[in-house]
């Protein structure tokens, strides 16, 4: 039996909206962004930001291109008041940026708010009072006319004080707080009353902010609420519809996107979603969602690591490694099939083509991330990821048959350690397994001559002992295979051969891969040298060494 009593809850009622329009619309441009990190985000912190932290975060918001920034609640906090004054007195606000401040609809708070804003060039004064049924009935114990009177008296106070500071370009904003829990007809009624007070003197369009103060329904219902509101509000041409969603149901971004479809032109939120309870709407994620659809988000998000660093240091909050777009693992694939698909798509991606890479909705480089972070190796990984790391970091382009063998080496190490395998560890395994081969035979020197067939003389060394090999064949590599077969009394057959340059120029090194069947079993040999013939001989010897080292208890003995 369930421990939960679901019958204590009731479903959120649907909106009686006939012929709704928003499902058929498509987002084609970014909304007006307003960051509320310094006010709504700050009030949600265990330790509110210091003045220095606020200054640093404000500078970041300006750098990112925000034109509207809510900087505090100056009438409720001396810290906020002082910060607003610092911004104005020290001329920290660009001429094209409006700072926004919040105030309740109370005369003393409104007067203090305008004192804090004295001398500002552009300012948005954000007035609010709670309007939901639960707030009216249980918190304020007022009827609807009483709640409307609070809002209207507050609106009058704003206009009165704004008239005293004509040098400032004022814009007014009103929020029926807890809009989603307010009857729609009442939300329209109280907003109409506020607009009626402001509209005759409004210097700019009035902002009506419709907050999902608590996310109470599915995002489509929130979109219905906004569309219904827009259909019924008066003086729509003089109004900017704004939204401020929260994430109680985990749908804050979806609600904001559907709200934009429903007609909202402005969005309030925070960088990375910090806010009350489960957080505010994440502006970075919503902006990057737009970007992934070919829409300019009108924000400069190319250095995502700087954003993460500043937000973490200012809020003292961690960023989840799977946070959309910004988490350290969001562009990382451990799965072998994912890695293989990513590598193949990246190889096929053309610079002038639309981005079309499996498992990567956007190019990580657009956010300042390196492709090294895309593919990382653990015991769940496969050949594609290993091939990507070797190619990108070390220029090693393993042919498929070589990759199959080496991936088993990496897989074994990953399973034994149970840890992620770094690119450096992959190279260490590759180097030890093929290029160094301690206690194995080494190519000391060789000479090649031609008399109807290639004549090869080779000196091998192992543990300070030398071995001479003389052989002939159709080519130096074939002669070497013949000589090793005779000397070690094992059948050696070269099955496959690949080579490529590691760099360009006269001093370029070449890497050679050889698959050889030795005593009926296949072995991979790899070698790097400036001379391709030397590399090929070393690679064949590397394959033989695999066989010798694997049979260390009963090593192959020279005749």
Coordinates of C-alpha atoms in Angstrom, one line a residue:
X1 CA 0.0 0.0 0.0
X2 CA 1.3 3.5 -0.8
X3 CA 2.6 5.5 2.1
X4 CA 1.3 8.7 0.3
X5 CA -2.3 10.0 0.7
X6 CA -2.8 11.4 -2.8
X7 CA -6.4 12.2 -2.0
X8 CA -5.3 15.2 0.1
X9 CA -4.5 17.0 -3.2
X10 CA -6.7 18.1 -6.0
X11 CA -5.9 18.5 -9.7
X12 CA -5.3 22.0 -11.0
X13 CA -8.3 23.1 -13.0
X14 CA -7.9 23.6 -16.8
X15 CA -8.4 27.0 -18.4
X16 CA -11.6 27.4 -20.4
X17 CA -9.8 28.6 -23.5
X18 CA -11.5 27.9 -26.8
X19 CA -9.4 27.9 -30.0
X20 CA -6.1 28.5 -28.2
X21 CA -3.5 29.8 -30.6
X22 CA -0.2 29.1 -28.9
X23 CA 0.2 25.4 -29.9
X24 CA 0.5 26.4 -33.5
X25 CA 3.0 29.1 -33.0
X26 CA 6.8 28.9 -33.3
X27 CA 9.4 30.9 -31.3
X28 CA 11.4 33.0 -33.8
X29 CA 13.2 35.5 -31.6
X30 CA 14.6 35.9 -28.1
X31 CA 12.5 37.6 -25.5
X32 CA 13.5 40.6 -23.4
X33 CA 15.7 39.1 -20.7
X34 CA 15.7 40.4 -17.1
X35 CA 18.2 38.8 -14.7
X36 CA 16.9 38.6 -11.1
X37 CA 20.1 36.9 -9.8
X38 CA 20.9 39.9 -7.5
X39 CA 17.4 40.0 -5.9
X40 CA 15.3 36.8 -6.2
X41 CA 18.4 34.6 -6.6
X42 CA 20.2 36.3 -3.7
X43 CA 17.3 36.0 -1.3
X44 CA 17.3 32.2 -1.8
X45 CA 20.9 31.8 -0.7
X46 CA 21.9 30.3 2.6
X47 CA 24.5 33.1 2.8
X48 CA 23.4 36.2 0.9
X49 CA 26.0 37.7 -1.4
X50 CA 28.4 40.3 0.0
X51 CA 28.7 43.7 -1.8
X52 CA 31.8 42.5 -3.5
X53 CA 30.1 39.4 -4.8
X54 CA 27.2 41.4 -6.0
X55 CA 29.6 43.8 -7.8
X56 CA 31.3 40.9 -9.5
X57 CA 28.0 39.2 -10.6
X58 CA 26.7 42.5 -11.9
X59 CA 29.8 43.0 -14.0
X60 CA 29.3 39.5 -15.4
X61 CA 25.6 40.3 -16.3
X62 CA 26.7 43.4 -18.1
X63 CA 29.4 41.5 -20.0
X64 CA 26.8 38.9 -21.0
X65 CA 24.6 41.6 -22.6
X66 CA 21.7 41.9 -20.2
X67 CA 19.8 45.2 -20.7
X68 CA 17.5 44.8 -17.6
X69 CA 18.9 43.7 -14.3
X70 CA 17.0 43.5 -11.0
X71 CA 19.6 44.6 -8.5
X72 CA 17.7 44.3 -5.2
X73 CA 15.0 45.3 -2.8
X74 CA 16.6 48.5 -1.4
X75 CA 13.7 49.4 0.9
X76 CA 14.0 46.1 2.7
X77 CA 17.7 45.8 3.1
X78 CA 20.5 48.2 3.8
X79 CA 22.9 46.0 1.9
X80 CA 20.7 46.3 -1.2
X81 CA 20.2 50.0 -0.7
X82 CA 24.0 50.6 -0.5
X83 CA 24.6 48.4 -3.5
X84 CA 22.1 50.4 -5.6
X85 CA 23.8 53.6 -4.5
X86 CA 27.2 52.2 -5.3
X87 CA 26.0 51.3 -8.8
X88 CA 24.7 54.8 -9.4
X89 CA 27.3 56.9 -7.6
X90 CA 30.2 55.1 -9.2
X91 CA 28.6 55.1 -12.7
X92 CA 28.6 51.4 -13.1
X93 CA 25.4 51.2 -15.1
X94 CA 25.8 51.5 -18.9
X95 CA 23.5 54.0 -20.6
X96 CA 21.6 51.3 -22.4
X97 CA 20.9 49.2 -19.2
X98 CA 18.0 49.6 -16.9
X99 CA 18.3 48.5 -13.3
X100 CA 15.2 47.1 -11.7
X101 CA 14.3 47.2 -8.0
X102 CA 11.4 45.5 -6.2
X103 CA 9.1 47.1 -3.7
X104 CA 5.9 46.1 -1.9
X105 CA 2.9 48.4 -2.3
X106 CA 3.5 50.3 0.9
X107 CA 4.1 54.1 1.0
X108 CA 7.2 54.1 3.3
X109 CA 8.9 51.3 1.2
X110 CA 8.1 53.1 -2.0
X111 CA 9.6 56.4 -0.8
X112 CA 12.8 54.6 0.3
X113 CA 13.0 52.9 -3.1
X114 CA 13.0 56.1 -5.0
X115 CA 15.6 57.6 -2.7
X116 CA 17.8 54.6 -3.6
X117 CA 17.3 55.2 -7.3
X118 CA 18.0 59.0 -7.2
X119 CA 20.3 59.9 -10.1
X120 CA 19.8 56.7 -12.1
X121 CA 19.4 57.2 -15.9
X122 CA 17.1 54.2 -16.5
X123 CA 15.2 52.5 -13.8
X124 CA 12.3 49.9 -13.6
X125 CA 10.3 50.0 -10.4
X126 CA 8.7 46.7 -9.7
X127 CA 5.6 46.8 -7.6
X128 CA 3.9 43.7 -6.3
X129 CA 1.3 42.4 -4.0
X130 CA -0.1 38.9 -3.5
X131 CA -3.4 38.2 -5.3
X132 CA -4.0 34.4 -5.0
X133 CA -7.1 33.0 -3.2
X134 CA -5.0 31.3 -0.6
X135 CA -3.1 34.5 0.2
X136 CA -6.3 36.6 0.3
X137 CA -8.2 34.2 2.5
X138 CA -5.5 32.9 4.9
X139 CA -2.7 35.5 4.9
X140 CA -4.1 38.9 4.4
X141 CA -7.8 38.1 5.2
X142 CA -9.0 40.6 2.7
X143 CA -11.6 40.4 0.0
X144 CA -10.9 41.2 -3.7
X145 CA -11.7 45.0 -3.4
X146 CA -9.2 45.2 -0.5
X147 CA -6.4 43.5 -2.5
X148 CA -7.2 45.8 -5.5
X149 CA -7.0 48.8 -3.2
X150 CA -3.5 47.8 -2.0
X151 CA -2.3 47.6 -5.7
X152 CA -3.9 50.9 -6.8
X153 CA -2.6 52.9 -3.8
X154 CA 0.8 51.5 -4.5
X155 CA 0.6 52.5 -8.2
X156 CA -0.4 56.0 -7.2
X157 CA 2.6 56.2 -4.8
X158 CA 5.0 55.1 -7.6
X159 CA 3.6 57.8 -10.0
X160 CA 3.8 60.5 -7.3
X161 CA 7.5 59.8 -6.5
X162 CA 8.5 59.4 -10.1
X163 CA 7.1 62.9 -10.9
X164 CA 9.7 64.2 -8.3
X165 CA 12.6 62.8 -10.3
X166 CA 11.9 63.7 -13.9
X167 CA 15.6 63.3 -14.9
X168 CA 15.2 59.5 -14.7
X169 CA 13.7 57.5 -17.5
X170 CA 11.1 55.5 -15.4
X171 CA 9.4 52.3 -16.3
X172 CA 6.8 50.7 -14.1
X173 CA 6.2 47.0 -13.6
X174 CA 3.4 45.3 -11.7
X175 CA 3.2 41.7 -10.6
X176 CA 0.1 40.1 -9.3
X177 CA 2.2 37.8 -7.1
X178 CA 1.2 34.1 -7.2
X179 CA -0.5 34.8 -10.5
X180 CA -0.9 31.0 -11.2
X181 CA -3.0 30.7 -8.0
X182 CA -5.2 33.7 -8.8
X183 CA -8.5 33.5 -10.6
X184 CA -7.8 34.7 -14.2
X185 CA -10.7 37.2 -14.2
X186 CA -9.4 38.7 -10.9
X187 CA -5.8 38.9 -12.3
X188 CA -7.1 40.8 -15.2
X189 CA -9.3 43.1 -13.0
X190 CA -6.4 44.1 -10.7
X191 CA -4.0 44.6 -13.5
X192 CA -6.5 46.8 -15.4
X193 CA -6.8 48.9 -12.3
X194 CA -3.1 49.4 -12.0
X195 CA -2.6 50.1 -15.7
X196 CA -5.4 52.7 -15.4
X197 CA -3.3 54.6 -12.8
X198 CA -0.1 54.5 -14.8
X199 CA -1.1 54.7 -18.4
X200 CA -1.8 58.4 -18.8
X201 CA 1.8 59.4 -17.8
X202 CA 3.7 56.2 -18.7
X203 CA 7.1 57.1 -20.3
X204 CA 7.4 53.6 -21.6
X205 CA 5.2 50.6 -22.0
X206 CA 4.0 49.2 -18.7
X207 CA 5.3 45.8 -17.7
X208 CA 2.8 43.3 -16.4
X209 CA 4.7 40.4 -14.9
X210 CA 2.7 37.2 -14.5
X211 CA 4.7 35.0 -12.1
X212 CA 4.4 31.3 -11.5
X213 CA 5.5 32.1 -8.0
X214 CA 4.8 28.5 -7.3
X215 CA 4.6 26.1 -10.2
X216 CA 1.2 24.5 -9.8
X217 CA 0.3 23.0 -13.1
X218 CA 1.7 21.6 -16.3
X219 CA 3.4 24.1 -18.6
X220 CA 0.5 24.0 -21.1
X221 CA -1.9 25.3 -18.5
X222 CA 0.4 28.2 -17.7
X223 CA 0.5 29.0 -21.4
X224 CA -3.3 28.9 -21.4
X225 CA -3.4 31.3 -18.5
X226 CA -1.1 33.8 -20.3
X227 CA -3.1 33.6 -23.5
X228 CA -6.4 34.0 -21.7
X229 CA -4.9 37.0 -19.8
X230 CA -3.7 38.6 -23.0
X231 CA -7.1 38.2 -24.7
X232 CA -8.8 40.0 -21.9
X233 CA -6.4 42.7 -20.6
X234 CA -7.2 46.3 -21.7
X235 CA -4.7 48.6 -23.4
X236 CA -2.7 45.7 -24.7
X237 CA -0.7 48.0 -27.1
X238 CA 0.7 49.8 -24.0
X239 CA 1.8 46.7 -22.2
X240 CA 4.7 44.3 -22.2
X241 CA 3.7 40.9 -20.9
X242 CA 6.5 39.4 -18.7
X243 CA 6.8 36.0 -17.1
X244 CA 8.7 34.8 -14.0
X245 CA 8.5 31.0 -13.7
X246 CA 9.7 28.8 -10.9
X247 CA 10.7 25.2 -11.0
X248 CA 8.6 23.4 -8.4
X249 CA 7.5 20.8 -10.8
X250 CA 10.8 20.8 -12.7
X251 CA 9.2 22.6 -15.7
X252 CA 10.2 26.2 -15.2
X253 CA 12.0 26.4 -18.6
X254 CA 9.2 24.6 -20.5
X255 CA 6.6 26.9 -18.9
X256 CA 8.6 30.0 -20.0
X257 CA 9.0 28.7 -23.5
X258 CA 5.2 27.9 -23.8
X259 CA 4.5 31.2 -22.2
X260 CA 6.5 32.9 -24.9
X261 CA 4.4 31.0 -27.5
X262 CA 1.3 32.3 -25.7
X263 CA 2.4 35.9 -26.2
X264 CA 4.7 36.8 -23.4
X265 CA 7.5 39.1 -24.6
X266 CA 9.8 39.2 -21.6
X267 CA 11.3 36.6 -19.3
X268 CA 12.7 37.0 -15.8
X269 CA 15.1 34.4 -14.5
X270 CA 18.6 33.7 -13.1
X271 CA 21.8 32.3 -14.4
X272 CA 21.8 28.5 -13.9
X273 CA 18.4 28.7 -12.2
X274 CA 19.2 29.6 -8.6
X275 CA 16.1 30.7 -6.7
X276 CA 13.6 29.8 -4.0
X277 CA 12.8 26.1 -3.4
X278 CA 13.8 24.3 -6.6
X279 CA 14.8 27.5 -8.3
X280 CA 14.0 30.2 -10.8
X281 CA 13.8 29.7 -14.6
X282 CA 17.4 29.1 -15.9
X283 CA 18.1 31.9 -18.4
X284 CA 21.3 30.2 -19.7
X285 CA 19.4 27.0 -20.6
X286 CA 16.5 28.8 -22.2
X287 CA 18.9 31.0 -24.2
X288 CA 20.9 28.0 -25.4
X289 CA 17.6 26.2 -26.3
X290 CA 16.9 29.1 -28.6
X291 CA 20.5 29.0 -30.0
X292 CA 20.2 25.3 -30.8
X293 CA 17.2 26.2 -33.0
X294 CA 19.1 28.8 -35.0
X295 CA 17.8 31.8 -33.0
X296 CA 20.1 34.5 -31.7
X297 CA 19.6 34.5 -27.9
X298 CA 20.9 38.1 -27.7
X299 CA 23.2 37.1 -24.9
X300 CA 27.0 36.4 -25.0
X301 CA 27.4 32.9 -23.7
X302 CA 30.5 31.8 -25.5
X303 CA 32.7 31.5 -22.4
X304 CA 30.5 29.2 -20.4
X305 CA 33.2 28.2 -18.0
X306 CA 33.6 31.8 -16.8
X307 CA 29.9 32.0 -16.2
X308 CA 29.9 28.8 -14.1
X309 CA 33.0 30.0 -12.2
X310 CA 31.5 33.4 -11.3
X311 CA 28.1 32.1 -10.4
X312 CA 29.6 29.3 -8.2
X313 CA 31.9 31.8 -6.4
X314 CA 29.2 34.4 -5.8
X315 CA 26.4 32.0 -4.8
X316 CA 28.4 29.4 -3.0
X317 CA 26.3 26.8 -4.8
X318 CA 27.6 23.8 -6.9
X319 CA 26.7 23.2 -10.5
X320 CA 25.5 19.7 -11.2
X321 CA 27.7 17.9 -13.7
X322 CA 24.7 17.1 -15.8
X323 CA 23.3 20.6 -15.7
X324 CA 22.1 21.4 -19.3
X325 CA 24.7 22.9 -21.5
X326 CA 27.1 23.9 -18.7
X327 CA 27.7 20.8 -16.6
X328 CA 31.1 19.3 -16.9
X329 CA 29.7 16.0 -18.2
X330 CA 26.9 17.2 -20.5
X331 CA 29.1 16.9 -23.7
X332 CA 30.7 13.7 -22.5
X333 CA 30.0 10.3 -23.8
X334 CA 31.2 7.2 -22.0
X335 CA 29.0 4.7 -23.9
X336 CA 30.9 2.9 -26.6
X337 CA 28.1 3.2 -29.2
X338 CA 27.7 6.9 -28.5
X339 CA 31.4 7.5 -28.8
X340 CA 31.5 5.7 -32.1
X341 CA 28.6 7.7 -33.5
X342 CA 30.1 11.0 -32.3
X343 CA 33.5 10.3 -33.8
X344 CA 32.0 9.3 -37.2
X345 CA 29.7 12.4 -37.2
X346 CA 32.5 14.7 -36.3
X347 CA 34.7 13.3 -39.0
X348 CA 31.8 13.9 -41.5
X349 CA 30.8 17.4 -40.3
X350 CA 31.7 20.2 -42.8
X351 CA 32.6 23.7 -41.5
X352 CA 30.0 25.3 -43.7
X353 CA 27.2 22.8 -43.0
X354 CA 24.4 22.9 -40.5
X355 CA 25.4 21.2 -37.2
X356 CA 24.4 17.5 -37.4
X357 CA 26.2 15.4 -34.9
X358 CA 24.7 12.5 -33.1
X359 CA 24.2 13.0 -29.3
X360 CA 25.5 16.6 -29.5
X361 CA 22.6 19.1 -29.9
X362 CA 25.1 22.0 -30.2
X363 CA 28.8 22.3 -31.0
X364 CA 30.6 22.3 -27.6
X365 CA 33.2 24.7 -29.1
X366 CA 30.4 27.4 -29.2
X367 CA 30.5 27.4 -25.4
X368 CA 34.2 27.4 -25.2
X369 CA 34.4 23.7 -24.4
X370 CA 37.1 21.5 -25.9
X371 CA 36.3 18.4 -27.8
X372 CA 38.5 16.5 -25.4
X373 CA 35.6 16.7 -23.0
X374 CA 33.2 15.1 -25.5
X375 CA 34.6 11.6 -25.3
X376 CA 35.9 10.1 -22.1
X377 CA 36.8 6.5 -21.3
X378 CA 35.7 4.1 -18.6
X379 CA 34.7 0.5 -18.5
X380 CA 31.5 1.3 -20.4
X381 CA 33.3 2.8 -23.3
X382 CA 34.1 1.4 -26.7
X383 CA 36.4 1.6 -29.6
X384 CA 35.1 4.9 -31.0
X385 CA 36.0 6.8 -27.9
X386 CA 39.5 5.4 -27.7
X387 CA 40.1 6.1 -31.4
X388 CA 38.9 9.7 -30.9
X389 CA 41.3 10.3 -28.0
X390 CA 44.3 8.8 -29.8
X391 CA 43.6 10.7 -33.0
X392 CA 42.8 14.1 -31.5
X393 CA 45.5 14.2 -28.8
X394 CA 48.3 12.1 -30.2
X395 CA 47.7 11.9 -34.0
X396 CA 47.4 8.1 -33.9
X397 CA 44.8 6.9 -36.4
X398 CA 44.4 3.3 -35.7
X399 CA 42.9 1.1 -38.4
X400 CA 39.8 -0.8 -37.3
X401 CA 41.6 -4.1 -36.9
X402 CA 44.2 -2.4 -34.7
X403 CA 41.6 -0.6 -32.7
X404 CA 39.8 -3.8 -31.9
X405 CA 42.9 -5.2 -30.2
X406 CA 44.0 -2.1 -28.4
X407 CA 40.5 -1.4 -27.1
X408 CA 40.7 -4.7 -25.3
X409 CA 43.8 -3.5 -23.5
X410 CA 42.1 -0.3 -22.4
X411 CA 38.9 -2.1 -21.4
X412 CA 40.9 -4.5 -19.2
X413 CA 42.6 -1.7 -17.4
X414 CA 39.4 0.2 -16.9
X415 CA 37.6 -2.9 -15.4
X416 CA 40.5 -3.5 -13.1
X417 CA 40.7 0.0 -11.8
X418 CA 36.9 0.8 -11.9
X419 CA 37.8 4.4 -12.7
X420 CA 37.7 6.7 -15.6
X421 CA 40.6 6.3 -18.0
X422 CA 42.2 9.7 -18.9
X423 CA 43.7 10.5 -22.3
X424 CA 47.1 10.4 -20.6
X425 CA 46.5 6.9 -19.3
X426 CA 45.3 5.7 -22.7
X427 CA 48.6 7.0 -24.2
X428 CA 50.6 5.4 -21.4
X429 CA 48.9 2.0 -22.1
X430 CA 49.5 2.4 -25.9
X431 CA 53.1 3.4 -25.3
X432 CA 53.9 0.6 -22.9
X433 CA 52.1 -2.1 -24.9
X434 CA 53.5 -1.3 -28.3
X435 CA 56.2 1.4 -28.4
X436 CA 58.4 0.6 -25.4
X437 CA 57.9 -3.1 -24.7
X438 CA 60.4 -3.5 -21.8
X439 CA 62.3 -6.7 -21.7
X440 CA 61.5 -7.3 -25.4
X441 CA 63.7 -7.5 -28.6
X442 CA 64.8 -4.2 -29.9
X443 CA 66.0 -3.3 -33.4
X444 CA 69.6 -2.3 -33.1
X445 CA 70.6 -1.8 -36.7
X446 CA 70.0 -3.2 -40.2
X447 CA 71.3 -3.1 -43.7
X448 CA 69.4 -3.7 -47.0
X449 CA 70.9 -4.8 -50.3
X450 CA 69.4 -6.1 -53.5
X451 CA 70.4 -9.2 -55.6
X452 CA 67.3 -10.4 -57.4
X453 CA 65.5 -10.2 -54.0
X454 CA 65.9 -8.0 -51.0
X455 CA 68.9 -9.0 -48.8
X456 CA 68.4 -8.0 -45.2
X457 CA 70.9 -8.1 -42.3
X458 CA 69.5 -7.3 -38.9
X459 CA 70.9 -7.0 -35.4
X460 CA 68.5 -7.5 -32.6
X461 CA 69.2 -6.9 -28.9
X462 CA 67.5 -8.2 -25.8
X463 CA 68.8 -7.7 -22.3
X464 CA 72.3 -6.8 -23.5
X465 CA 72.5 -9.9 -25.8
X466 CA 72.7 -9.5 -29.6
X467 CA 71.2 -11.7 -32.3
X468 CA 72.0 -11.6 -36.0
X469 CA 69.4 -12.3 -38.7
X470 CA 70.1 -12.8 -42.4
X471 CA 67.2 -13.3 -44.8
X472 CA 65.9 -12.6 -48.3
X473 CA 62.4 -11.8 -49.6
X474 CA 60.3 -9.8 -52.0
X475 CA 60.9 -6.5 -50.1
X476 CA 62.7 -5.7 -46.9
X477 CA 59.6 -6.4 -44.7
X478 CA 59.0 -9.8 -46.3
X479 CA 62.7 -10.6 -45.8
X480 CA 62.4 -9.7 -42.2
X481 CA 59.4 -11.9 -41.7
X482 CA 61.2 -14.8 -43.3
X483 CA 64.2 -14.2 -41.1
X484 CA 62.2 -14.1 -37.9
X485 CA 60.3 -17.2 -38.9
X486 CA 63.5 -19.1 -39.4
X487 CA 65.2 -17.7 -36.3
X488 CA 62.3 -18.2 -33.9
X489 CA 60.9 -21.3 -35.5
X490 CA 57.4 -19.9 -35.6
X491 CA 55.2 -19.1 -38.6
X492 CA 55.0 -15.4 -39.2
X493 CA 52.6 -14.0 -41.8
X494 CA 51.9 -10.3 -42.4
X495 CA 48.1 -9.9 -42.8
X496 CA 47.6 -6.2 -42.9
X497 CA 49.7 -3.0 -43.1
X498 CA 48.9 0.7 -42.6
X499 CA 51.0 3.8 -42.2
X500 CA 50.5 7.5 -41.9
X501 CA 52.5 10.6 -41.0
X502 CA 52.3 12.1 -37.5
X503 CA 53.4 15.5 -38.7
X504 CA 54.4 17.4 -41.8
X505 CA 57.8 18.5 -43.1
X506 CA 61.2 17.0 -43.7
X507 CA 61.5 15.9 -40.1
X508 CA 58.1 14.3 -39.9
X509 CA 57.6 11.0 -38.1
X510 CA 55.6 8.1 -39.5
X511 CA 53.6 5.6 -37.6
X512 CA 53.2 2.0 -38.9
X513 CA 50.7 -0.6 -38.0
X514 CA 51.2 -4.3 -38.8
X515 CA 48.8 -7.2 -38.1
X516 CA 50.7 -10.4 -38.2
X517 CA 49.7 -14.0 -37.6
X518 CA 52.3 -15.6 -35.4
X519 CA 52.0 -19.3 -34.5
X520 CA 48.4 -19.2 -35.6
X521 CA 47.4 -16.1 -33.6
X522 CA 47.0 -12.5 -34.6
X523 CA 49.1 -9.8 -33.0
X524 CA 49.3 -6.0 -33.5
X525 CA 52.6 -4.3 -33.9
X526 CA 53.1 -0.5 -33.9
X527 CA 56.1 1.6 -34.3
X528 CA 57.0 5.3 -34.9
X529 CA 60.1 6.5 -36.7
X530 CA 61.3 9.2 -39.1
X531 CA 62.1 6.5 -41.6
X532 CA 59.1 4.5 -42.8
X533 CA 61.1 1.3 -43.5
X534 CA 62.5 1.4 -40.0
X535 CA 59.0 1.9 -38.6
X536 CA 57.7 -1.1 -40.6
X537 CA 60.5 -3.4 -39.3
X538 CA 60.0 -2.2 -35.8
X539 CA 56.3 -2.8 -36.1
X540 CA 56.7 -6.4 -37.2
X541 CA 59.2 -6.9 -34.3
X542 CA 56.6 -5.4 -32.0
X543 CA 54.1 -8.0 -33.1
X544 CA 56.6 -10.8 -32.4
X545 CA 57.3 -9.3 -29.0
X546 CA 53.6 -9.6 -28.2
X547 CA 53.8 -13.3 -28.8
X548 CA 57.1 -13.6 -26.9
X549 CA 55.9 -11.7 -23.9
X550 CA 52.6 -13.5 -23.8
X551 CA 54.5 -16.8 -23.6
X552 CA 57.0 -15.6 -21.0
X553 CA 56.7 -18.9 -19.1
X554 CA 57.7 -20.8 -22.2
X555 CA 59.3 -18.2 -24.5
X556 CA 60.0 -18.9 -28.1
X557 CA 63.7 -19.7 -28.4
X558 CA 65.9 -18.9 -31.4
X559 CA 67.3 -21.8 -33.3

